[in-house]
Short mmCIF file of C-alpha atoms and ligand atoms in Angstrom, two decimals:
data_model
loop_
_atom_site.label_atom_id
_atom_site.label_comp_id
_atom_site.label_asym_id
_atom_site.label_seq_id
_atom_site.Cartn_x
_atom_site.Cartn_y
_atom_site.Cartn_z
CA MET A 1 -33.32 20.29 20.19
CA PRO A 2 -36.31 18.95 22.17
CA ARG A 3 -35.26 17.91 25.64
CA SER A 4 -36.41 15.25 28.09
CA VAL A 5 -37.71 16.76 31.36
CA LYS A 6 -39.34 15.44 34.52
CA ALA A 7 -42.92 16.66 34.90
CA ALA A 8 -46.05 15.89 36.94
CA VAL A 9 -48.70 14.76 34.44
CA GLN A 10 -52.38 14.03 34.87
CA TRP A 11 -53.63 11.67 32.15
CA GLU A 12 -57.34 11.57 33.07
CA ILE A 13 -59.64 13.72 35.21
CA GLY A 14 -59.80 12.21 38.70
CA GLN A 15 -56.33 10.63 38.56
CA LYS A 16 -53.46 11.83 40.72
CA TRP A 17 -50.28 13.37 39.31
CA THR A 18 -47.63 10.99 37.99
CA VAL A 19 -44.05 12.24 37.79
CA GLU A 20 -42.39 11.01 34.60
CA GLU A 21 -40.04 11.95 31.77
CA VAL A 22 -41.69 13.86 28.91
CA GLU A 23 -40.36 15.64 25.82
CA LEU A 24 -40.31 19.45 25.77
CA ALA A 25 -40.20 21.27 22.42
CA ASP A 26 -37.97 24.25 21.66
CA PRO A 27 -39.56 27.71 21.94
CA ILE A 28 -41.01 29.10 18.70
CA GLY A 29 -42.60 32.46 17.83
CA ASP A 30 -43.25 34.42 21.04
CA GLU A 31 -42.41 31.49 23.32
CA VAL A 32 -39.70 31.32 25.97
CA LEU A 33 -37.93 28.31 27.48
CA VAL A 34 -37.86 28.62 31.27
CA GLU A 35 -35.88 26.62 33.81
CA VAL A 36 -38.51 26.34 36.55
CA LYS A 37 -37.27 27.14 40.06
CA ALA A 38 -40.48 27.08 42.12
CA CYS A 39 -44.18 26.36 41.59
CA GLY A 40 -46.95 26.77 44.14
CA LEU A 41 -49.46 24.03 44.91
CA CYS A 42 -52.57 26.10 44.19
CA HIS A 43 -56.01 24.60 44.70
CA SER A 44 -56.96 25.23 41.06
CA ASP A 45 -54.87 22.36 39.65
CA ASP A 46 -56.50 20.08 42.20
CA HIS A 47 -59.89 20.77 40.59
CA ASN A 48 -58.68 18.35 37.89
CA ILE A 49 -58.54 15.66 40.59
CA THR A 50 -61.97 16.47 42.03
CA GLY A 51 -63.48 17.31 38.61
CA ASP A 52 -65.12 20.54 39.90
CA ALA A 53 -63.58 22.71 37.20
CA PRO A 54 -61.27 20.60 35.07
CA SER A 55 -58.89 21.64 32.30
CA ALA A 56 -58.21 19.61 29.17
CA VAL A 57 -56.13 16.45 29.79
CA PRO A 58 -53.54 15.03 29.58
CA VAL A 59 -51.85 17.99 31.19
CA VAL A 60 -48.67 19.03 32.98
CA GLY A 61 -49.96 20.81 36.10
CA GLY A 62 -48.76 23.99 37.76
CA HIS A 63 -49.70 27.60 37.06
CA GLU A 64 -48.05 29.79 39.72
CA ALA A 65 -44.35 29.51 39.05
CA SER A 66 -41.01 31.26 38.69
CA GLY A 67 -37.72 30.53 37.02
CA ILE A 68 -34.98 31.71 34.67
CA VAL A 69 -35.33 32.32 30.93
CA ARG A 70 -32.89 30.00 29.11
CA ALA A 71 -33.91 30.48 25.45
CA ILE A 72 -36.34 32.65 23.48
CA GLY A 73 -38.27 32.35 20.23
CA PRO A 74 -37.58 34.80 17.38
CA ALA A 75 -40.60 37.04 18.17
CA VAL A 76 -39.83 37.51 21.88
CA ASN A 77 -39.30 41.15 22.90
CA ARG A 78 -40.36 41.34 26.56
CA VAL A 79 -37.67 39.23 28.25
CA GLN A 80 -34.10 38.12 27.58
CA VAL A 81 -32.08 34.97 28.18
CA GLY A 82 -30.95 34.98 31.82
CA ASP A 83 -33.88 37.03 33.16
CA ARG A 84 -35.43 35.87 36.44
CA VAL A 85 -39.15 35.70 35.78
CA VAL A 86 -42.54 35.01 37.30
CA LEU A 87 -44.91 32.78 35.29
CA VAL A 88 -48.58 33.70 35.59
CA ALA A 89 -51.80 31.97 34.58
CA THR A 90 -53.32 35.05 32.97
CA PRO A 91 -51.98 36.37 29.66
CA PHE A 92 -51.45 40.05 28.91
CA CYS A 93 -51.47 40.24 25.11
CA GLY A 94 -51.39 44.05 25.23
CA LYS A 95 -53.48 44.30 22.06
CA CYS A 96 -57.09 43.32 22.90
CA ALA A 97 -59.71 45.81 24.13
CA TYR A 98 -59.38 44.54 27.72
CA CYS A 99 -55.60 44.86 27.86
CA ALA A 100 -55.86 48.25 26.17
CA THR A 101 -58.19 49.51 28.91
CA GLY A 102 -56.22 48.24 31.90
CA ARG A 103 -58.29 45.10 32.41
CA GLY A 104 -55.67 42.59 31.37
CA ALA A 105 -57.08 39.89 33.67
CA LEU A 106 -59.91 39.62 31.12
CA CYS A 107 -57.49 39.44 28.14
CA ASP A 108 -59.05 37.73 25.12
CA GLN A 109 -56.15 35.26 25.13
CA ASN A 110 -57.76 33.72 28.24
CA ALA A 111 -59.93 31.78 25.78
CA PHE A 112 -57.01 29.37 25.37
CA VAL A 113 -55.85 29.17 28.97
CA MET A 114 -57.48 25.85 29.89
CA LYS A 115 -57.21 24.16 26.49
CA GLY A 116 -53.78 22.70 27.19
CA HIS A 117 -52.32 23.16 23.73
CA ALA A 118 -50.89 26.51 22.64
CA PRO A 119 -53.26 29.01 20.99
CA GLU A 120 -51.64 28.09 17.65
CA GLY A 121 -52.63 24.44 18.23
CA HIS A 122 -49.30 22.77 19.01
CA TYR A 123 -48.30 21.05 22.25
CA ARG A 124 -45.13 22.05 24.09
CA PHE A 125 -44.97 18.75 26.00
CA THR A 126 -45.28 15.32 24.34
CA LYS A 127 -44.80 11.69 25.33
CA ASP A 128 -44.27 9.01 22.66
CA GLY A 129 -45.88 11.36 20.14
CA THR A 130 -48.96 12.16 22.28
CA GLY A 131 -49.48 15.87 22.98
CA ILE A 132 -49.66 16.85 26.67
CA GLY A 133 -51.18 20.22 27.54
CA SER A 134 -49.78 22.84 29.90
CA TYR A 135 -52.10 23.77 32.77
CA ALA A 136 -53.10 27.43 32.30
CA GLN A 137 -50.55 27.53 29.45
CA VAL A 138 -47.84 27.45 32.16
CA GLY A 139 -47.07 23.79 33.00
CA GLY A 140 -45.03 24.71 36.08
CA PHE A 141 -44.91 21.19 37.57
CA ALA A 142 -41.90 20.50 35.36
CA GLU A 143 -38.15 21.07 35.54
CA TRP A 144 -38.38 23.17 32.37
CA THR A 145 -41.34 24.62 30.51
CA VAL A 146 -42.11 26.53 27.31
CA MET A 147 -44.77 29.25 27.26
CA SER A 148 -45.81 32.52 25.62
CA GLN A 149 -44.04 35.71 26.70
CA THR A 150 -47.53 37.14 27.40
CA GLN A 151 -47.49 35.17 30.71
CA VAL A 152 -43.84 35.79 31.65
CA ILE A 153 -42.78 38.89 33.63
CA LYS A 154 -39.24 39.85 34.63
CA ILE A 155 -38.60 40.20 38.38
CA ASP A 156 -35.78 41.79 40.34
CA ASP A 157 -32.84 39.75 41.63
CA ASP A 158 -33.78 40.16 45.30
CA ILE A 159 -37.17 38.43 45.01
CA PRO A 160 -36.85 34.77 46.11
CA PHE A 161 -38.24 32.26 43.62
CA GLU A 162 -40.72 30.77 46.15
CA VAL A 163 -42.08 34.26 46.84
CA ALA A 164 -42.42 35.07 43.14
CA ALA A 165 -44.22 31.77 42.57
CA ILE A 166 -47.00 32.38 45.05
CA VAL A 167 -47.34 36.02 44.03
CA ALA A 168 -48.17 34.64 40.57
CA CYS A 169 -51.57 33.35 41.69
CA GLY A 170 -52.21 33.03 45.44
CA ILE A 171 -51.19 36.58 46.28
CA ALA A 172 -52.31 38.23 43.05
CA THR A 173 -55.75 36.61 43.20
CA GLY A 174 -56.24 37.02 46.94
CA TYR A 175 -54.76 40.48 47.48
CA GLY A 176 -56.49 41.65 44.30
CA SER A 177 -59.83 40.30 45.58
CA SER A 178 -59.73 42.87 48.38
CA VAL A 179 -57.86 45.76 46.79
CA ASN A 180 -59.09 45.65 43.18
CA VAL A 181 -62.35 43.69 43.10
CA ALA A 182 -63.96 44.52 46.45
CA GLY A 183 -62.35 47.97 46.57
CA VAL A 184 -61.89 47.82 50.36
CA ARG A 185 -61.71 51.29 51.94
CA PRO A 186 -60.20 52.48 55.22
CA GLY A 187 -62.51 51.57 58.10
CA ASP A 188 -64.36 48.80 56.27
CA THR A 189 -65.46 45.55 57.84
CA VAL A 190 -64.44 42.61 55.64
CA VAL A 191 -65.30 38.90 55.81
CA VAL A 192 -63.01 36.41 54.03
CA VAL A 193 -64.43 32.89 53.69
CA GLY A 194 -61.78 30.17 53.20
CA VAL A 195 -58.26 31.11 54.29
CA GLY A 196 -55.82 28.93 52.39
CA GLY A 197 -53.23 30.78 50.29
CA VAL A 198 -55.69 32.90 48.31
CA GLY A 199 -57.74 33.73 51.41
CA VAL A 200 -54.64 34.79 53.36
CA GLY A 201 -53.77 37.03 50.39
CA ALA A 202 -57.27 38.54 50.62
CA VAL A 203 -56.92 39.10 54.38
CA GLN A 204 -53.59 40.87 53.86
CA GLY A 205 -55.01 42.96 51.02
CA ALA A 206 -57.91 44.05 53.23
CA VAL A 207 -55.51 45.01 56.05
CA ILE A 208 -53.26 46.99 53.67
CA ALA A 209 -56.33 48.74 52.21
CA GLY A 210 -57.21 49.90 55.73
CA ALA A 211 -59.99 47.57 56.89
CA ALA A 212 -60.88 48.13 60.54
CA SER A 213 -61.97 44.55 61.04
CA VAL A 214 -61.23 41.38 59.05
CA ILE A 215 -63.20 38.28 59.98
CA ALA A 216 -61.74 35.04 58.60
CA VAL A 217 -64.00 32.00 58.25
CA ASP A 218 -62.59 28.49 57.81
CA PRO A 219 -63.69 25.08 59.11
CA LEU A 220 -60.03 23.96 59.45
CA ALA A 221 -58.51 24.88 62.84
CA PRO A 222 -54.85 25.12 61.64
CA ARG A 223 -55.89 27.71 59.07
CA ARG A 224 -57.81 29.73 61.67
CA ASP A 225 -54.69 29.77 63.85
CA ALA A 226 -52.44 30.78 60.94
CA VAL A 227 -54.62 33.60 59.60
CA MET A 228 -54.41 35.55 62.86
CA ARG A 229 -50.69 36.04 62.11
CA PHE A 230 -51.59 37.77 58.83
CA GLY A 231 -53.78 40.50 60.29
CA ALA A 232 -57.23 38.93 60.71
CA THR A 233 -59.03 40.34 63.73
CA HIS A 234 -61.27 37.28 64.17
CA ALA A 235 -61.16 33.68 62.96
CA VAL A 236 -64.27 31.52 63.20
CA ALA A 237 -65.40 28.17 61.79
CA THR A 238 -68.81 29.07 60.33
CA LEU A 239 -70.74 31.81 58.55
CA GLU A 240 -73.21 31.81 61.46
CA GLU A 241 -70.43 32.77 63.88
CA ALA A 242 -69.24 35.47 61.50
CA GLY A 243 -72.81 36.78 61.26
CA ALA A 244 -73.09 36.96 65.05
CA ILE A 245 -69.83 38.95 65.31
CA LEU A 246 -70.95 41.30 62.54
CA ALA A 247 -74.36 41.85 64.12
CA THR A 248 -72.69 42.93 67.38
CA GLU A 249 -69.63 44.81 66.08
CA THR A 250 -71.37 46.72 63.31
CA ARG A 251 -74.70 47.09 65.15
CA GLY A 252 -76.41 45.24 62.32
CA VAL A 253 -74.83 47.21 59.46
CA MET A 254 -72.84 44.06 58.46
CA ALA A 255 -69.76 43.85 56.17
CA GLU A 256 -68.92 46.26 53.35
CA SER A 257 -67.18 43.36 51.60
CA VAL A 258 -67.62 39.60 51.82
CA ILE A 259 -65.00 37.70 49.82
CA LEU A 260 -65.47 34.00 49.08
CA THR A 261 -62.01 32.46 48.69
CA ALA A 262 -63.07 28.91 49.56
CA SER A 263 -61.59 26.45 47.07
CA VAL A 264 -65.07 25.46 45.88
CA VAL A 265 -67.95 27.93 46.07
CA PRO A 266 -71.36 26.29 45.47
CA GLY A 267 -74.38 28.48 44.80
CA THR A 268 -75.69 27.73 48.30
CA LEU A 269 -72.59 29.38 49.83
CA ILE A 270 -73.07 32.49 47.68
CA GLY A 271 -76.69 32.71 48.85
CA MET A 272 -75.84 32.27 52.54
CA ALA A 273 -72.95 34.75 52.41
CA SER A 274 -75.16 37.40 50.80
CA ASP A 275 -76.91 37.86 54.17
CA LEU A 276 -73.62 39.12 55.66
CA VAL A 277 -73.25 41.97 53.14
CA ALA A 278 -74.06 45.54 54.22
CA LYS A 279 -76.36 47.79 52.22
CA GLY A 280 -74.39 48.95 49.19
CA GLY A 281 -71.76 46.31 49.93
CA LYS A 282 -70.10 43.81 47.63
CA LEU A 283 -70.03 40.03 47.56
CA VAL A 284 -66.93 38.86 45.69
CA VAL A 285 -66.70 35.28 44.39
CA THR A 286 -63.03 34.34 44.01
CA GLY A 287 -63.12 30.56 44.58
CA VAL A 288 -64.10 28.17 41.81
CA VAL A 289 -67.83 27.70 41.29
CA PRO A 290 -68.52 24.12 40.06
CA TRP A 291 -68.88 24.42 36.32
CA ARG A 292 -72.32 22.76 36.28
CA GLU A 293 -73.73 25.17 38.90
CA ARG A 294 -76.81 27.06 37.67
CA ASN A 295 -78.54 28.12 40.89
CA ILE A 296 -77.94 30.60 43.69
CA PRO A 297 -80.65 30.35 46.37
CA ILE A 298 -80.77 33.99 47.37
CA ASN A 299 -83.26 36.54 48.64
CA VAL A 300 -83.24 38.45 45.36
CA SER A 301 -85.47 41.26 46.57
CA ALA A 302 -83.31 41.98 49.63
CA PHE A 303 -80.13 41.71 47.58
CA LEU A 304 -81.35 44.28 45.07
CA MET A 305 -83.23 46.61 47.42
CA TYR A 306 -80.15 46.81 49.67
CA GLY A 307 -78.05 47.79 46.66
CA ARG A 308 -75.70 44.86 47.10
CA THR A 309 -73.54 43.78 44.17
CA LEU A 310 -72.09 40.42 43.19
CA GLY A 311 -68.56 40.59 41.81
CA GLY A 312 -66.91 38.04 39.54
CA ASN A 313 -63.16 37.79 39.81
CA VAL A 314 -60.38 36.68 37.51
CA TRP A 315 -56.86 36.75 39.00
CA GLY A 316 -57.87 39.54 41.40
CA PHE A 317 -58.12 41.86 38.37
CA THR A 318 -54.38 42.21 38.81
CA HIS A 319 -52.63 44.46 36.32
CA THR A 320 -49.49 42.65 35.18
CA TYR A 321 -47.29 45.72 34.84
CA ASP A 322 -48.80 47.93 37.55
CA ASP A 323 -49.97 45.72 40.42
CA LEU A 324 -47.18 43.11 40.41
CA PRO A 325 -44.38 45.68 41.01
CA ARG A 326 -46.51 47.22 43.80
CA ILE A 327 -46.96 43.79 45.39
CA PHE A 328 -43.20 43.20 45.34
CA LYS A 329 -42.65 46.67 46.89
CA LEU A 330 -45.07 45.82 49.71
CA TYR A 331 -43.18 42.54 50.20
CA ARG A 332 -39.83 44.33 50.43
CA ALA A 333 -41.31 46.82 52.89
CA GLY A 334 -42.43 43.94 55.10
CA ARG A 335 -46.08 44.91 54.77
CA LEU A 336 -47.10 41.91 52.67
CA LYS A 337 -45.98 38.76 54.46
CA ILE A 338 -45.18 36.24 51.74
CA ASP A 339 -42.20 34.30 53.15
CA GLU A 340 -44.47 33.39 56.05
CA MET A 341 -47.07 31.97 53.65
CA VAL A 342 -44.65 29.37 52.27
CA THR A 343 -45.34 26.80 54.94
CA ARG A 344 -43.44 23.94 53.35
CA THR A 345 -41.47 23.14 50.20
CA TYR A 346 -41.51 19.81 48.35
CA PRO A 347 -39.48 18.18 45.59
CA LEU A 348 -41.43 17.47 42.38
CA HIS A 349 -41.88 13.77 43.14
CA GLU A 350 -43.80 14.67 46.35
CA VAL A 351 -46.47 16.70 44.52
CA ASN A 352 -49.30 14.41 45.67
CA GLU A 353 -48.10 14.58 49.29
CA GLY A 354 -48.13 18.37 49.00
CA TYR A 355 -51.75 18.32 47.88
CA ALA A 356 -52.67 15.92 50.71
CA ASP A 357 -51.19 18.46 53.14
CA MET A 358 -53.21 21.22 51.46
CA HIS A 359 -56.43 19.28 52.00
CA ALA A 360 -55.49 18.71 55.65
CA GLY A 361 -55.12 22.47 56.04
CA VAL A 362 -51.57 22.24 57.41
CA ASN A 363 -50.12 24.52 54.72
CA THR A 364 -50.96 28.13 53.98
CA ARG A 365 -49.09 27.39 50.76
CA GLY A 366 -46.95 24.41 49.80
CA VAL A 367 -44.41 25.10 47.06
CA LEU A 368 -42.50 22.75 44.76
CA VAL A 369 -38.84 23.71 44.50
CA PHE A 370 -36.47 22.53 41.78
ZN1 ZN B 1 -53.96 29.43 41.33
ZN1 ZN B 2 -55.26 41.03 25.84
#
């Protein structure tokens, strides 16, 4: 039987979230019904408010979540009723060429991620007969959600729901930016630009990978203070300051990796940051580039002659069934500080307040709890 659930819905791009009752369908095919326990307030959903990189609307927000499986469709074979699970924005179909070669973050099923409706065309959420999409096919800003088992992974009983939720995107994307995409090596110098939740994940990934020096750049003072507790060796407000530190500390060699985890990454930022990259180094773009952007003002000759590379990044190239268990092991061992990243929790009806706090920089990560 379809059920009535409270959810945070955005009806038009630019509007804030409204918390209201919507109808949720029963799971069919490979879908699971999940009682949501926690969902992180990631910057990505907020791009629907600013319009930088919007999804289809209307939509139930939320894409880094956790919960308990309460019912399963007839084709489900990866999880069972009662399993504690993490809900991720990136599918792992297991059948496409990318999944088959260990690059599940590029799974062909990603083609449907921002469309709102399920790949088969139906909507899981409705209101008075109108279909409402699920952000990233997750729809975690809701008491209950229905989604494909390709984005649902069982977790152990000792992992708190808030921790699992921010591992789903903030940690996976940030940590993976350093460990998987940049390929940070022991002794590297790393610059991380923008240290909200994803950036703090990138800083921690760089530290765990053995970076000798991690320079965090953020214009917001509370974030600069916070990031020093996660292993950054420097925290500065501007790229110019980071460049001055690099010039001195590396004697002009500069950074082996520069990782752009700012929430919005315009082409101008990519161009400016390229000057901080060492010969043979990598510039990783993790933050959202405005979807209309077509230009990167860059010294192309220097970039190429210095053997620099520009790395695109989806979900930190995290491998669902290899990296996520490793991340939880690092958390248990106390080496990946995730509890400390959950700065504040909010009830669902305070979702807009949570995002206001994110913009003010007072949260490393705010999390909705149910
Ligand atoms: Zn996210
Ligand atoms: Zn796939």
